Structure formats: structure tokens, C-alpha cells
mmCIF file of C-alpha atoms in Angstrom:
data_model
loop_
_atom_site.group_PDB
_atom_site.id
_atom_site.type_symbol
_atom_site.label_atom_id
_atom_site.label_comp_id
_atom_site.label_asym_id
_atom_site.label_seq_id
_atom_site.Cartn_x
_atom_site.Cartn_y
_atom_site.Cartn_z
ATOM 1 C CA MET A 1 4.744 -3.083 -25.732
ATOM 2 C CA ALA A 2 6.659 -4.162 -22.631
ATOM 3 C CA GLU A 3 5.164 -6.526 -20.052
ATOM 4 C CA ALA A 4 4.390 -5.543 -16.466
ATOM 5 C CA PHE A 5 5.262 -8.088 -13.787
ATOM 6 C CA ILE A 6 4.217 -8.392 -10.140
ATOM 7 C CA PHE A 7 7.240 -9.137 -7.971
ATOM 8 C CA ASP A 8 5.622 -8.918 -4.536
ATOM 9 C CA ALA A 9 2.406 -7.946 -2.725
ATOM 10 C CA VAL A 10 1.824 -7.182 0.938
ATOM 11 C CA ARG A 11 -0.943 -5.851 3.139
ATOM 12 C CA THR A 12 -1.635 -5.009 6.726
ATOM 13 C CA PRO A 13 -4.395 -6.755 8.630
ATOM 14 C CA ARG A 14 -7.756 -4.983 8.499
ATOM 15 C CA GLY A 15 -8.697 -3.425 11.828
ATOM 16 C CA LYS A 16 -12.213 -2.426 12.847
ATOM 17 C CA GLY A 17 -12.794 1.143 11.686
ATOM 18 C CA LYS A 18 -14.040 2.445 15.015
ATOM 19 C CA LYS A 19 -12.439 4.048 18.039
ATOM 20 C CA ASP A 20 -12.210 0.640 19.703
ATOM 21 C CA GLY A 21 -10.601 -0.924 16.619
ATOM 22 C CA GLY A 22 -7.172 -2.488 16.806
ATOM 23 C CA LEU A 23 -5.595 0.057 14.442
ATOM 24 C CA HIS A 24 -7.355 3.220 15.628
ATOM 25 C CA ASP A 25 -4.203 4.558 17.285
ATOM 26 C CA VAL A 26 -2.169 3.988 14.119
ATOM 27 C CA THR A 27 -2.123 6.770 11.529
ATOM 28 C CA ALA A 28 -2.679 6.121 7.850
ATOM 29 C CA LEU A 29 0.897 7.201 7.242
ATOM 30 C CA ARG A 30 2.214 4.559 9.627
ATOM 31 C CA LEU A 31 -0.009 1.888 8.056
ATOM 32 C CA LEU A 32 1.279 2.730 4.606
ATOM 33 C CA THR A 33 4.884 3.080 5.748
ATOM 34 C CA THR A 34 4.630 -0.437 7.202
ATOM 35 C CA THR A 35 3.952 -1.810 3.726
ATOM 36 C CA PHE A 36 6.716 0.290 2.137
ATOM 37 C CA ASN A 37 9.203 -1.085 4.660
ATOM 38 C CA ALA A 38 8.038 -4.650 4.084
ATOM 39 C CA ILE A 39 8.412 -4.435 0.301
ATOM 40 C CA ARG A 40 11.948 -3.102 0.686
ATOM 41 C CA GLU A 41 13.045 -5.636 3.306
ATOM 42 C CA ARG A 42 11.446 -8.717 1.722
ATOM 43 C CA ASN A 43 13.081 -8.002 -1.625
ATOM 44 C CA ASN A 44 16.389 -6.529 -0.461
ATOM 45 C CA LEU A 45 15.318 -3.614 -2.618
ATOM 46 C CA ASP A 46 17.561 -0.757 -3.664
ATOM 47 C CA THR A 47 14.892 1.948 -3.573
ATOM 48 C CA SER A 48 16.856 4.244 -5.861
ATOM 49 C CA TYR A 49 15.350 2.148 -8.667
ATOM 50 C CA VAL A 50 11.761 2.704 -7.473
ATOM 51 C CA GLU A 51 10.696 5.531 -9.742
ATOM 52 C CA ASP A 52 7.224 6.217 -8.393
ATOM 53 C CA ALA A 53 4.695 5.339 -5.704
ATOM 54 C CA ILE A 54 1.055 5.375 -6.821
ATOM 55 C CA ILE A 55 -1.349 5.138 -3.900
ATOM 56 C CA GLY A 56 -5.136 4.987 -3.812
ATOM 57 C CA CYS A 57 -6.844 6.858 -0.994
ATOM 58 C CA VAL A 58 -10.481 7.928 -1.063
ATOM 59 C CA THR A 59 -10.803 10.397 1.803
ATOM 60 C CA GLN A 60 -7.790 12.595 1.151
ATOM 61 C CA VAL A 61 -8.030 15.068 4.017
ATOM 62 C CA ALA A 62 -6.332 15.581 7.389
ATOM 63 C CA GLU A 63 -3.802 12.796 8.067
ATOM 64 C CA GLN A 64 -4.509 11.227 4.679
ATOM 65 C CA GLY A 65 -4.288 14.450 2.675
ATOM 66 C CA SER A 66 -1.585 16.227 0.719
ATOM 67 C CA ASP A 67 -0.115 13.316 -1.276
ATOM 68 C CA ILE A 68 0.302 10.554 1.283
ATOM 69 C CA ALA A 69 2.149 8.517 -1.366
ATOM 70 C CA LYS A 70 5.207 10.741 -1.440
ATOM 71 C CA THR A 71 4.939 11.302 2.308
ATOM 72 C CA ALA A 72 5.113 7.547 2.950
ATOM 73 C CA ALA A 73 8.086 7.151 0.611
ATOM 74 C CA ILE A 74 9.950 9.783 2.629
ATOM 75 C CA ALA A 75 8.852 8.324 5.977
ATOM 76 C CA ALA A 76 9.971 4.829 4.934
ATOM 77 C CA GLY A 77 13.407 6.093 3.961
ATOM 78 C CA TYR A 78 13.046 5.409 0.250
ATOM 79 C CA SER A 79 15.458 7.102 -2.105
ATOM 80 C CA ASN A 80 14.802 10.719 -2.981
ATOM 81 C CA ASN A 81 14.472 9.431 -6.548
ATOM 82 C CA THR A 82 11.084 7.908 -5.655
ATOM 83 C CA ALA A 83 8.221 10.210 -6.620
ATOM 84 C CA GLY A 84 4.680 9.761 -5.330
ATOM 85 C CA VAL A 85 1.090 10.461 -6.299
ATOM 86 C CA SER A 86 -2.244 9.804 -4.575
ATOM 87 C CA LEU A 87 -5.401 9.084 -6.572
ATOM 88 C CA ASN A 88 -9.105 8.643 -5.958
ATOM 89 C CA ARG A 89 -11.377 6.384 -7.969
ATOM 90 C CA TYR A 90 -13.547 5.722 -4.941
ATOM 91 C CA CYS A 91 -13.606 2.012 -4.041
ATOM 92 C CA GLY A 92 -11.546 1.141 -7.113
ATOM 93 C CA SER A 93 -8.615 3.355 -6.097
ATOM 94 C CA GLY A 94 -6.240 0.583 -5.002
ATOM 95 C CA LEU A 95 -6.769 -1.364 -8.211
ATOM 96 C CA GLU A 96 -6.548 1.830 -10.271
ATOM 97 C CA ALA A 97 -3.111 2.377 -8.716
ATOM 98 C CA ILE A 98 -2.066 -1.095 -9.904
ATOM 99 C CA ASN A 99 -3.426 -0.455 -13.384
ATOM 100 C CA GLN A 100 -1.778 2.939 -13.746
ATOM 101 C CA ALA A 101 1.537 1.522 -12.568
ATOM 102 C CA SER A 102 1.210 -1.330 -15.063
ATOM 103 C CA ALA A 103 0.471 1.116 -17.877
ATOM 104 C CA TYR A 104 3.622 3.064 -17.033
ATOM 105 C CA ILE A 105 5.672 -0.131 -17.140
ATOM 106 C CA MET A 106 4.055 -1.323 -20.363
ATOM 107 C CA SER A 107 4.757 2.019 -22.017
ATOM 108 C CA GLY A 108 8.471 1.422 -21.531
ATOM 109 C CA PHE A 109 9.028 4.817 -19.929
ATOM 110 C CA THR A 110 9.181 3.462 -16.360
ATOM 111 C CA ASP A 111 10.751 0.286 -14.979
ATOM 112 C CA LEU A 112 9.809 -0.069 -11.289
ATOM 113 C CA ILE A 113 6.884 1.246 -9.250
ATOM 114 C CA VAL A 114 5.204 0.503 -5.939
ATOM 115 C CA ALA A 115 1.421 0.801 -6.102
ATOM 116 C CA GLY A 116 -1.343 0.190 -3.587
ATOM 117 C CA GLY A 117 -3.622 2.026 -1.215
ATOM 118 C CA VAL A 118 -4.451 3.079 2.311
ATOM 119 C CA GLU A 119 -7.492 4.091 4.328
ATOM 120 C CA SER A 120 -7.794 4.803 8.031
ATOM 121 C CA MET A 121 -11.554 4.854 8.371
ATOM 122 C CA SER A 122 -11.464 5.005 12.168
ATOM 123 C CA ARG A 123 -9.426 8.219 12.155
ATOM 124 C CA VAL A 124 -10.578 9.966 8.970
ATOM 125 C CA GLN A 125 -14.340 9.721 8.601
ATOM 126 C CA MET A 126 -15.693 8.617 5.250
ATOM 127 C CA GLY A 127 -17.206 11.613 3.469
ATOM 128 C CA SER A 128 -15.276 14.195 5.468
ATOM 129 C CA ASP A 129 -13.641 15.392 2.253
ATOM 130 C CA GLY A 130 -17.000 16.575 0.909
ATOM 131 C CA PHE A 131 -18.475 15.419 -2.386
ATOM 132 C CA ALA A 132 -20.801 17.163 -4.785
ATOM 133 C CA LEU A 133 -21.975 13.846 -6.239
ATOM 134 C CA PHE A 134 -23.950 12.936 -3.117
ATOM 135 C CA SER A 135 -24.548 16.355 -1.548
ATOM 136 C CA ASP A 136 -25.393 18.827 -4.324
ATOM 137 C CA PRO A 137 -29.220 18.955 -4.648
ATOM 138 C CA ASN A 138 -28.962 19.785 -8.342
ATOM 139 C CA MET A 139 -26.847 16.669 -8.946
ATOM 140 C CA ILE A 140 -29.151 14.463 -6.902
ATOM 141 C CA LEU A 141 -32.383 15.602 -8.524
ATOM 142 C CA LYS A 142 -31.192 15.956 -12.121
ATOM 143 C CA HIS A 143 -29.240 12.711 -12.245
ATOM 144 C CA HIS A 144 -31.241 10.631 -9.723
ATOM 145 C CA ILE A 145 -28.272 10.147 -7.413
ATOM 146 C CA VAL A 146 -28.856 7.980 -4.330
ATOM 147 C CA PRO A 147 -26.561 6.557 -1.620
ATOM 148 C CA GLN A 148 -24.809 3.313 -2.482
ATOM 149 C CA GLY A 149 -26.910 1.313 -0.033
ATOM 150 C CA ILE A 150 -30.054 2.331 -1.882
ATOM 151 C CA SER A 151 -28.371 1.337 -5.139
ATOM 152 C CA ALA A 152 -27.525 -2.072 -3.692
ATOM 153 C CA ASP A 153 -31.122 -2.585 -2.564
ATOM 154 C CA LEU A 154 -32.328 -1.439 -5.993
ATOM 155 C CA ILE A 155 -30.178 -4.117 -7.646
ATOM 156 C CA ALA A 156 -31.515 -6.745 -5.253
ATOM 157 C CA THR A 157 -35.081 -5.691 -6.043
ATOM 158 C CA LYS A 158 -34.592 -5.433 -9.803
ATOM 159 C CA TYR A 159 -32.836 -8.784 -10.159
ATOM 160 C CA GLY A 160 -34.748 -10.756 -7.534
ATOM 161 C CA PHE A 161 -32.273 -11.334 -4.694
ATOM 162 C CA ASP A 162 -33.955 -11.654 -1.293
ATOM 163 C CA ARG A 163 -32.539 -11.257 2.190
ATOM 164 C CA SER A 164 -32.170 -14.974 2.829
ATOM 165 C CA GLN A 165 -29.928 -15.314 -0.236
ATOM 166 C CA LEU A 166 -27.822 -12.312 0.723
ATOM 167 C CA ASP A 167 -27.478 -13.511 4.308
ATOM 168 C CA ALA A 168 -26.439 -16.983 3.154
ATOM 169 C CA PHE A 169 -23.733 -15.397 1.010
ATOM 170 C CA ALA A 170 -22.520 -13.346 3.999
ATOM 171 C CA VAL A 171 -22.350 -16.403 6.250
ATOM 172 C CA GLU A 172 -20.278 -18.203 3.642
ATOM 173 C CA SER A 173 -17.920 -15.216 3.327
ATOM 174 C CA HIS A 174 -17.209 -15.383 7.059
ATOM 175 C CA ARG A 175 -16.834 -19.165 6.962
ATOM 176 C CA ARG A 176 -14.351 -19.010 4.112
ATOM 177 C CA ALA A 177 -12.352 -16.184 5.697
ATOM 178 C CA GLY A 178 -12.224 -18.047 9.001
ATOM 179 C CA ALA A 179 -11.033 -21.211 7.278
ATOM 180 C CA ALA A 180 -8.427 -19.269 5.291
ATOM 181 C CA TRP A 181 -7.003 -17.758 8.466
ATOM 182 C CA ALA A 182 -7.028 -21.117 10.219
ATOM 183 C CA GLU A 183 -5.125 -22.689 7.317
ATOM 184 C CA GLY A 184 -2.608 -19.836 7.055
ATOM 185 C CA ARG A 185 -3.624 -18.865 3.534
ATOM 186 C CA PHE A 186 -2.944 -15.161 4.164
ATOM 187 C CA ASN A 187 0.424 -15.658 5.848
ATOM 188 C CA LYS A 188 2.494 -14.913 2.754
ATOM 189 C CA SER A 189 1.200 -11.354 2.366
ATOM 190 C CA ILE A 190 0.132 -10.237 5.846
ATOM 191 C CA ILE A 191 2.476 -7.762 7.541
ATOM 192 C CA ALA A 192 1.849 -7.249 11.254
ATOM 193 C CA VAL A 193 1.435 -3.661 12.386
ATOM 194 C CA LYS A 194 3.792 -2.885 15.263
ATOM 195 C CA ASP A 195 4.365 0.049 17.606
ATOM 196 C CA ILE A 196 7.593 2.041 17.837
ATOM 197 C CA ASN A 197 8.979 -0.555 20.250
ATOM 198 C CA GLY A 198 8.358 -3.427 17.858
ATOM 199 C CA VAL A 199 5.414 -4.804 19.828
ATOM 200 C CA THR A 200 2.676 -6.224 17.611
ATOM 201 C CA ILE A 201 -0.522 -4.166 17.585
ATOM 202 C CA LEU A 202 -2.487 -6.293 15.122
ATOM 203 C CA ASP A 203 -1.514 -9.286 13.019
ATOM 204 C CA ARG A 204 -4.834 -10.628 11.705
ATOM 205 C CA ASP A 205 -8.086 -9.313 10.262
ATOM 206 C CA GLU A 206 -10.230 -8.178 13.164
ATOM 207 C CA MET A 207 -13.778 -8.468 11.792
ATOM 208 C CA VAL A 208 -13.977 -12.152 10.806
ATOM 209 C CA ARG A 209 -16.708 -14.099 12.608
ATOM 210 C CA ALA A 210 -16.410 -17.676 11.397
ATOM 211 C CA ASP A 211 -19.258 -18.789 13.676
ATOM 212 C CA THR A 212 -21.861 -16.377 12.325
ATOM 213 C CA SER A 213 -25.138 -17.825 11.063
ATOM 214 C CA ILE A 214 -28.272 -16.887 9.204
ATOM 215 C CA GLN A 215 -30.085 -16.941 12.540
ATOM 216 C CA LYS A 216 -27.690 -14.378 14.003
ATOM 217 C CA LEU A 217 -27.955 -12.156 10.951
ATOM 218 C CA SER A 218 -31.753 -12.309 10.941
ATOM 219 C CA SER A 219 -31.963 -10.013 13.966
ATOM 220 C CA ILE A 220 -30.128 -7.132 12.258
ATOM 221 C CA LYS A 221 -32.369 -4.333 11.001
ATOM 222 C CA PRO A 222 -32.234 -3.229 7.352
ATOM 223 C CA ALA A 223 -29.651 -0.465 7.016
ATOM 224 C CA PHE A 224 -31.253 1.618 4.272
ATOM 225 C CA GLU A 225 -35.012 1.203 4.683
ATOM 226 C CA MET A 226 -35.578 4.362 6.716
ATOM 227 C CA MET A 227 -33.176 6.338 4.524
ATOM 228 C CA GLY A 228 -35.077 5.223 1.461
ATOM 229 C CA ALA A 229 -38.487 6.141 2.841
ATOM 230 C CA MET A 230 -37.891 9.137 5.094
ATOM 231 C CA GLY A 231 -35.061 10.570 2.995
ATOM 232 C CA GLY A 232 -36.978 10.143 -0.218
ATOM 233 C CA TYR A 233 -34.224 8.201 -1.944
ATOM 234 C CA ASP A 234 -36.492 5.307 -2.890
ATOM 235 C CA SER A 235 -38.642 7.721 -4.858
ATOM 236 C CA VAL A 236 -35.597 9.222 -6.557
ATOM 237 C CA ALA A 237 -34.407 5.775 -7.646
ATOM 238 C CA ILE A 238 -37.847 4.688 -8.822
ATOM 239 C CA GLN A 239 -38.083 7.790 -11.025
ATOM 240 C CA ARG A 240 -35.088 6.377 -12.914
ATOM 241 C CA TYR A 241 -36.344 2.772 -12.716
ATOM 242 C CA PRO A 242 -40.174 3.012 -12.848
ATOM 243 C CA GLU A 243 -40.435 -0.719 -13.542
ATOM 244 C CA VAL A 244 -39.498 -1.196 -9.868
ATOM 245 C CA GLU A 245 -42.692 -0.229 -8.066
ATOM 246 C CA THR A 246 -41.311 -0.704 -4.539
ATOM 247 C CA ILE A 247 -37.717 -1.134 -3.423
ATOM 248 C CA ILE A 248 -37.116 -3.902 -0.904
ATOM 249 C CA HIS A 249 -34.318 -3.339 1.596
ATOM 250 C CA PRO A 250 -32.490 -6.627 2.263
ATOM 251 C CA HIS A 251 -29.028 -5.195 2.975
ATOM 252 C CA HIS A 252 -27.809 -4.545 6.491
ATOM 253 C CA ALA A 253 -24.578 -4.337 8.441
ATOM 254 C CA GLY A 254 -24.177 -8.119 8.380
ATOM 255 C CA ASN A 255 -24.323 -8.631 4.617
ATOM 256 C CA SER A 256 -22.452 -5.477 3.605
ATOM 257 C CA SER A 257 -18.748 -4.649 3.774
ATOM 258 C CA GLY A 258 -17.298 -3.606 7.116
ATOM 259 C CA ILE A 259 -15.656 -0.240 7.792
ATOM 260 C CA VAL A 260 -11.984 -0.948 8.497
ATOM 261 C CA ASP A 261 -8.437 0.447 8.508
ATOM 262 C CA GLY A 262 -5.669 -0.987 6.347
ATOM 263 C CA ALA A 263 -2.951 -0.534 3.732
ATOM 264 C CA SER A 264 -1.552 -2.539 0.826
ATOM 265 C CA LEU A 265 1.366 -2.347 -1.585
ATOM 266 C CA VAL A 266 2.429 -4.193 -4.747
ATOM 267 C CA LEU A 267 5.847 -4.103 -6.421
ATOM 268 C CA ILE A 268 5.462 -3.892 -10.211
ATOM 269 C CA GLY A 269 8.149 -3.643 -12.849
ATOM 270 C CA SER A 270 9.638 -4.662 -16.155
ATOM 271 C CA LYS A 271 11.480 -7.874 -16.955
ATOM 272 C CA LYS A 272 14.673 -5.845 -17.407
ATOM 273 C CA ILE A 273 14.602 -4.363 -13.900
ATOM 274 C CA GLY A 274 13.685 -7.735 -12.447
ATOM 275 C CA ASN A 275 16.798 -9.264 -13.946
ATOM 276 C CA LYS A 276 18.955 -6.343 -12.821
ATOM 277 C CA LEU A 277 17.734 -6.432 -9.191
ATOM 278 C CA ASN A 278 17.288 -10.220 -8.949
ATOM 279 C CA LEU A 279 13.521 -9.882 -8.464
ATOM 280 C CA LYS A 280 11.573 -13.016 -9.328
ATOM 281 C CA PRO A 281 8.293 -12.340 -11.171
ATOM 282 C CA ARG A 282 5.271 -13.979 -9.588
ATOM 283 C CA ALA A 283 2.707 -12.915 -12.184
ATOM 284 C CA ARG A 284 2.209 -10.711 -15.214
ATOM 285 C CA ILE A 285 -0.565 -8.215 -15.813
ATOM 286 C CA ARG A 286 -2.567 -9.583 -18.752
ATOM 287 C CA SER A 287 -5.011 -6.698 -19.115
ATOM 288 C CA PHE A 288 -7.092 -4.152 -17.254
ATOM 289 C CA ALA A 289 -10.167 -2.051 -17.909
ATOM 290 C CA VAL A 290 -12.357 0.643 -16.444
ATOM 291 C CA LEU A 291 -15.928 1.368 -17.455
ATOM 292 C CA GLY A 292 -18.642 3.844 -16.577
ATOM 293 C CA ALA A 293 -22.208 2.840 -15.778
ATOM 294 C CA GLU A 294 -25.595 4.380 -15.056
ATOM 295 C CA PRO A 295 -25.110 6.333 -11.785
ATOM 296 C CA THR A 296 -28.404 5.614 -9.992
ATOM 297 C CA ILE A 297 -28.017 1.842 -9.883
ATOM 298 C CA MET A 298 -24.276 2.544 -9.696
ATOM 299 C CA LEU A 299 -22.870 -0.860 -8.656
ATOM 300 C CA THR A 300 -23.529 -3.040 -11.707
ATOM 301 C CA ALA A 301 -20.327 -2.414 -13.704
ATOM 302 C CA PRO A 302 -17.970 -5.192 -12.432
ATOM 303 C CA GLY A 303 -19.397 -7.601 -15.013
ATOM 304 C CA PRO A 304 -19.123 -5.266 -18.032
ATOM 305 C CA ALA A 305 -15.671 -4.037 -16.914
ATOM 306 C CA SER A 306 -14.500 -7.641 -16.584
ATOM 307 C CA LEU A 307 -15.807 -8.500 -20.050
ATOM 308 C CA LYS A 308 -13.927 -5.485 -21.422
ATOM 309 C CA ALA A 309 -10.693 -6.645 -19.750
ATOM 310 C CA LEU A 310 -11.241 -10.176 -21.059
ATOM 311 C CA LYS A 311 -11.749 -8.877 -24.590
ATOM 312 C CA LYS A 312 -8.535 -6.840 -24.354
ATOM 313 C CA ALA A 313 -6.678 -9.994 -23.274
ATOM 314 C CA LYS A 314 -8.388 -12.095 -25.963
ATOM 315 C CA MET A 315 -9.707 -14.371 -23.230
ATOM 316 C CA ASN A 316 -13.071 -15.834 -22.257
ATOM 317 C CA VAL A 317 -14.712 -16.167 -18.857
ATOM 318 C CA SER A 318 -13.861 -19.865 -18.946
ATOM 319 C CA ASP A 319 -10.149 -18.992 -19.166
ATOM 320 C CA ILE A 320 -10.170 -17.481 -15.653
ATOM 321 C CA ASP A 321 -9.441 -19.845 -12.783
ATOM 322 C CA LEU A 322 -10.303 -17.558 -9.854
ATOM 323 C CA PHE A 323 -12.266 -14.334 -9.389
ATOM 324 C CA GLU A 324 -12.061 -11.742 -6.623
ATOM 325 C CA VAL A 325 -15.123 -9.486 -6.589
ATOM 326 C CA ASN A 326 -15.218 -6.896 -3.839
ATOM 327 C CA GLU A 327 -18.098 -7.592 -1.472
ATOM 328 C CA ALA A 328 -19.205 -3.987 -1.057
ATOM 329 C CA PHE A 329 -22.702 -5.423 -0.643
ATOM 330 C CA ALA A 330 -23.665 -9.067 -0.970
ATOM 331 C CA VAL A 331 -25.713 -8.426 -4.092
ATOM 332 C CA VAL A 332 -22.655 -7.212 -6.046
ATOM 333 C CA PRO A 333 -20.775 -10.542 -6.278
ATOM 334 C CA MET A 334 -24.053 -12.441 -6.462
ATOM 335 C CA ARG A 335 -25.180 -10.431 -9.478
ATOM 336 C CA PHE A 336 -21.685 -10.824 -10.952
ATOM 337 C CA MET A 337 -21.887 -14.627 -10.725
ATOM 338 C CA GLU A 338 -25.328 -14.609 -12.328
ATOM 339 C CA GLU A 339 -24.286 -12.240 -15.106
ATOM 340 C CA MET A 340 -20.999 -14.004 -15.880
ATOM 341 C CA ASN A 341 -22.402 -17.519 -15.381
ATOM 342 C CA ILE A 342 -19.729 -18.636 -12.923
ATOM 343 C CA THR A 343 -20.045 -20.879 -9.897
ATOM 344 C CA PRO A 344 -19.303 -19.921 -6.259
ATOM 345 C CA ASP A 345 -16.286 -22.237 -6.072
ATOM 346 C CA ARG A 346 -14.363 -19.862 -8.368
ATOM 347 C CA LEU A 347 -15.196 -16.601 -6.592
ATOM 348 C CA ASN A 348 -13.831 -15.146 -3.334
ATOM 349 C CA VAL A 349 -12.694 -18.560 -2.199
ATOM 350 C CA ASN A 350 -11.081 -17.113 0.946
ATOM 351 C CA GLY A 351 -13.953 -14.825 1.864
ATOM 352 C CA GLY A 352 -14.264 -11.142 1.166
ATOM 353 C CA ALA A 353 -15.059 -7.685 2.452
ATOM 354 C CA ILE A 354 -18.260 -8.777 4.203
ATOM 355 C CA ALA A 355 -16.084 -10.815 6.541
ATOM 356 C CA MET A 356 -12.832 -8.855 6.552
ATOM 357 C CA GLY A 357 -13.870 -5.302 5.707
ATOM 358 C CA HIS A 358 -13.361 -2.817 2.899
ATOM 359 C CA PRO A 359 -10.654 -0.191 3.551
ATOM 360 C CA LEU A 360 -11.759 1.830 0.514
ATOM 361 C CA GLY A 361 -8.543 3.011 -1.157
ATOM 362 C CA ALA A 362 -6.566 -0.098 -0.149
ATOM 363 C CA THR A 363 -8.971 -2.886 -1.098
ATOM 364 C CA GLY A 364 -8.200 -3.275 -4.796
ATOM 365 C CA ALA A 365 -4.490 -3.806 -4.217
ATOM 366 C CA MET A 366 -5.264 -6.149 -1.316
ATOM 367 C CA LEU A 367 -7.328 -8.299 -3.673
ATOM 368 C CA ILE A 368 -4.421 -8.535 -6.126
ATOM 369 C CA GLY A 369 -2.262 -10.016 -3.349
ATOM 370 C CA THR A 370 -5.055 -12.303 -2.171
ATOM 371 C CA ILE A 371 -5.725 -13.782 -5.591
ATOM 372 C CA LEU A 372 -2.015 -14.145 -6.387
ATOM 373 C CA ASP A 373 -1.370 -16.033 -3.152
ATOM 374 C CA GLU A 374 -4.320 -18.322 -3.813
ATOM 375 C CA LEU A 375 -3.302 -18.993 -7.414
ATOM 376 C CA GLU A 376 0.099 -20.087 -6.139
ATOM 377 C CA ARG A 377 -1.335 -22.140 -3.276
ATOM 378 C CA SER A 378 -3.838 -23.972 -5.479
ATOM 379 C CA ASN A 379 -1.491 -24.203 -8.473
ATOM 380 C CA LYS A 380 -3.811 -22.291 -10.778
ATOM 381 C CA GLN A 381 -2.806 -19.807 -13.457
ATOM 382 C CA THR A 382 -5.214 -16.938 -14.089
ATOM 383 C CA GLY A 383 -7.144 -14.566 -11.854
ATOM 384 C CA LEU A 384 -9.466 -11.616 -12.329
ATOM 385 C CA VAL A 385 -10.027 -8.874 -9.742
ATOM 386 C CA THR A 386 -12.941 -6.456 -10.019
ATOM 387 C CA LEU A 387 -14.720 -3.855 -7.898
ATOM 388 C CA CYS A 388 -17.859 -1.773 -8.197
ATOM 389 C CA VAL A 389 -17.140 1.951 -7.919
ATOM 390 C CA GLY A 390 -19.165 4.918 -6.684
ATOM 391 C CA GLY A 391 -20.837 7.169 -9.221
ATOM 392 C CA GLY A 392 -21.395 4.259 -11.584
ATOM 393 C CA MET A 393 -18.083 2.642 -12.565
ATOM 394 C CA GLY A 394 -16.404 -0.728 -12.664
ATOM 395 C CA ILE A 395 -12.751 -1.674 -12.753
ATOM 396 C CA ALA A 396 -11.051 -4.984 -13.502
ATOM 397 C CA THR A 397 -7.563 -6.485 -13.778
ATOM 398 C CA ILE A 398 -6.451 -9.882 -15.088
ATOM 399 C CA ILE A 399 -3.219 -11.461 -13.886
ATOM 400 C CA GLU A 400 -1.431 -14.643 -14.911
ATOM 401 C CA ARG A 401 1.203 -16.551 -12.950
ATOM 402 C CA VAL A 402 4.636 -16.920 -14.483
#
């Protein structure tokens, strides 16, 4: 089996996913095209060798619909040889794009691919594509389906995480992200978004609040308490988990991931094409895995998916230097650390989605770039990226510097 190498990784800043956000006037196509252009220019890339573009995007309607991957390849002036496909594995879509690209390379049938993701959450509303999983009454009642926020609060209740713990984690995420920006740790991968005249629109993540505190967060109302009670979702979840008599609701806007706009792209290929095009490998893909989980609690699969990826790589948890766990809700990485028995100094060392936001389809590929940059900066070797995924799934990827 051939090896898959990462040659480069870029991302846009993450802009607030509202009408007053820094990237609201920028279409998803322009965000994604920005990353395509950057990959080509940074690597002096002859795009006739780029065989495919695999792009994660969750809400594939309107401006983001109809195969935005191929559309971006055309818009960026890539060779007509470059194909394109868009995929949706909910929050894991960007990492799924990386994994699929790696599998193509490892198979030996493809040599060079760009893979990543995009989501313009300020312009294309989350859920506007429709989804039977969360809207079909038969699905909800038969399979005890609840919104992700209820699932997060269920995990917190079941495993004993209270609001003070979750808020402390959120404060630390903002502190770390603020410090990372101040120290220039994201500079290698960040690509400023510019207008047609070349004027910078946004060049840094917009949501980071390095001065936040537990006191400031304490005034924010629980986000899912009313939904759980008035909407009946608490009762639905308790039917599946009767050992939980009452669901507490410690999650809120301050300790959950922010809604943002952004795009990311990773250049992945074989050793042969790297030699041919003078591309220097930065890391190899060691293994990857995806795993289903019980759909009511939904968000507990990052640990099991990571263990599956570790087993495939014949590695142990102790062999991993750094972890990136998407901070969809604070309880997700906290439960991951507890389950995997790892310490906070190895996880999300530059902050996460609570501080910087979670642009759905783009996040997984963003985390690959983040962990690769940090491995290089701190002179470490191995990193694992994982995300919880809607409907009850987990996805994980292990990389190793070369």
C-alpha cells in the first residue's frame, strides 16, 4: 500500500456567522477559492496534476449547493483535469474529505488531491437543507432522536460534568487561542480573505475573547433548558437513558462552539508525485477511522473512533504527542480526556471551536493544519484529530511528521 503525504494546509480566518460578521459579504465559493489559490501559489503547483478536489460541506443548498468542489476548482483556474466532489458527514465532513483523499492515494490509483471544506453559516442557514433525522416525527419517536445540545447536556449529566467545569474549560480555550494569535502560531496556515481589489476583509479569527472569565460566562442563560422541557426532548432522551432521572442543562452559548464562516484546504499526495513536482512532505497519514454510536447521546464517539484509528496504526494513546478534539460543546473534549486518560496539556493547546468557532464542513481540515503547524513549532512527531458527528458518529485521523 502506498503512503499518503500532506504537503501543505491552509485555512481562512473564521468570521462570525451573522449578518454583522466579517465574512458575511463573502460567498462560500469565494472563501473556498481563496484556499485553492493559496495552495497553488504557495507550492508553485501545476494544477494539471491535481486529479480531484474533495470538499466537505454540510448545508449543501443555495450558494453552497451543486458540487461546490468542482465549482471552486473552475473558479480558481485549476486545470480542467481536476475533478471535484462535495460530501456531507455533518461536523466530520472536512476530516472525512482528508481521509477519503488519503485512501485514494494509498490505493495507488490517484497521486495528488486537494481536500478540505467550507461553510458560510452567515449566508446559508444551518438546517436549511432539511433533514429527516431531526424533523421526521417517526424518526424522533422511534429512535429517541434529540437535538445535539440536549445530547451534550445528557453527557454532562450522565458523566458528572457541571457548569463550573464546562465554563472553566471554555475560558481556557479562549485564553489559549488568544495566546496563540499573539504569538503568531497560526501565521503559517492563515490566508487572509480579500476583496476584488486586494483589500483585506479579514485576516484573523473574529470570535476569540482572550479576556473572558467564568464571571462573565456565569450570566449567560442555559441554551437548551427550555427546549428540553417545553419541547419534550428531555423526556425523549430519558426514555433511552432511564438511569438519568433529570437532565441538567449546563451548556450555553459561551461554552459551546460558535457559528462561523470559513474554508480550509490540504494538499495530499504520493511520494512519487512529491518528487516529480518538488513538493516537500510535511507529514504522513498514519491511519484514520470512522465509527457509529448510539444516536440519542450522539456525541460520545471521538474516543472509540480514536482507539480504532490507534489500533489500525498499531499505536497506543501514549504514542500521540498532541490531540485536537473539536469543541462542539465543552463536554465533548472533557469526556474525551477522561475516557482516554490524557492531560489538558496535550489537547487543543491553541484553543478550539469554543473560542474560534466551528464552520461545520471546514473544521476537520482546519484541525489537520492546526495540529501540523503545532507539531512543527513544538518539535513533536505525532498528532490525532477527532470530531463528534451528528446522528451518532465519530471520526479520527492520525498524522506523523516526516
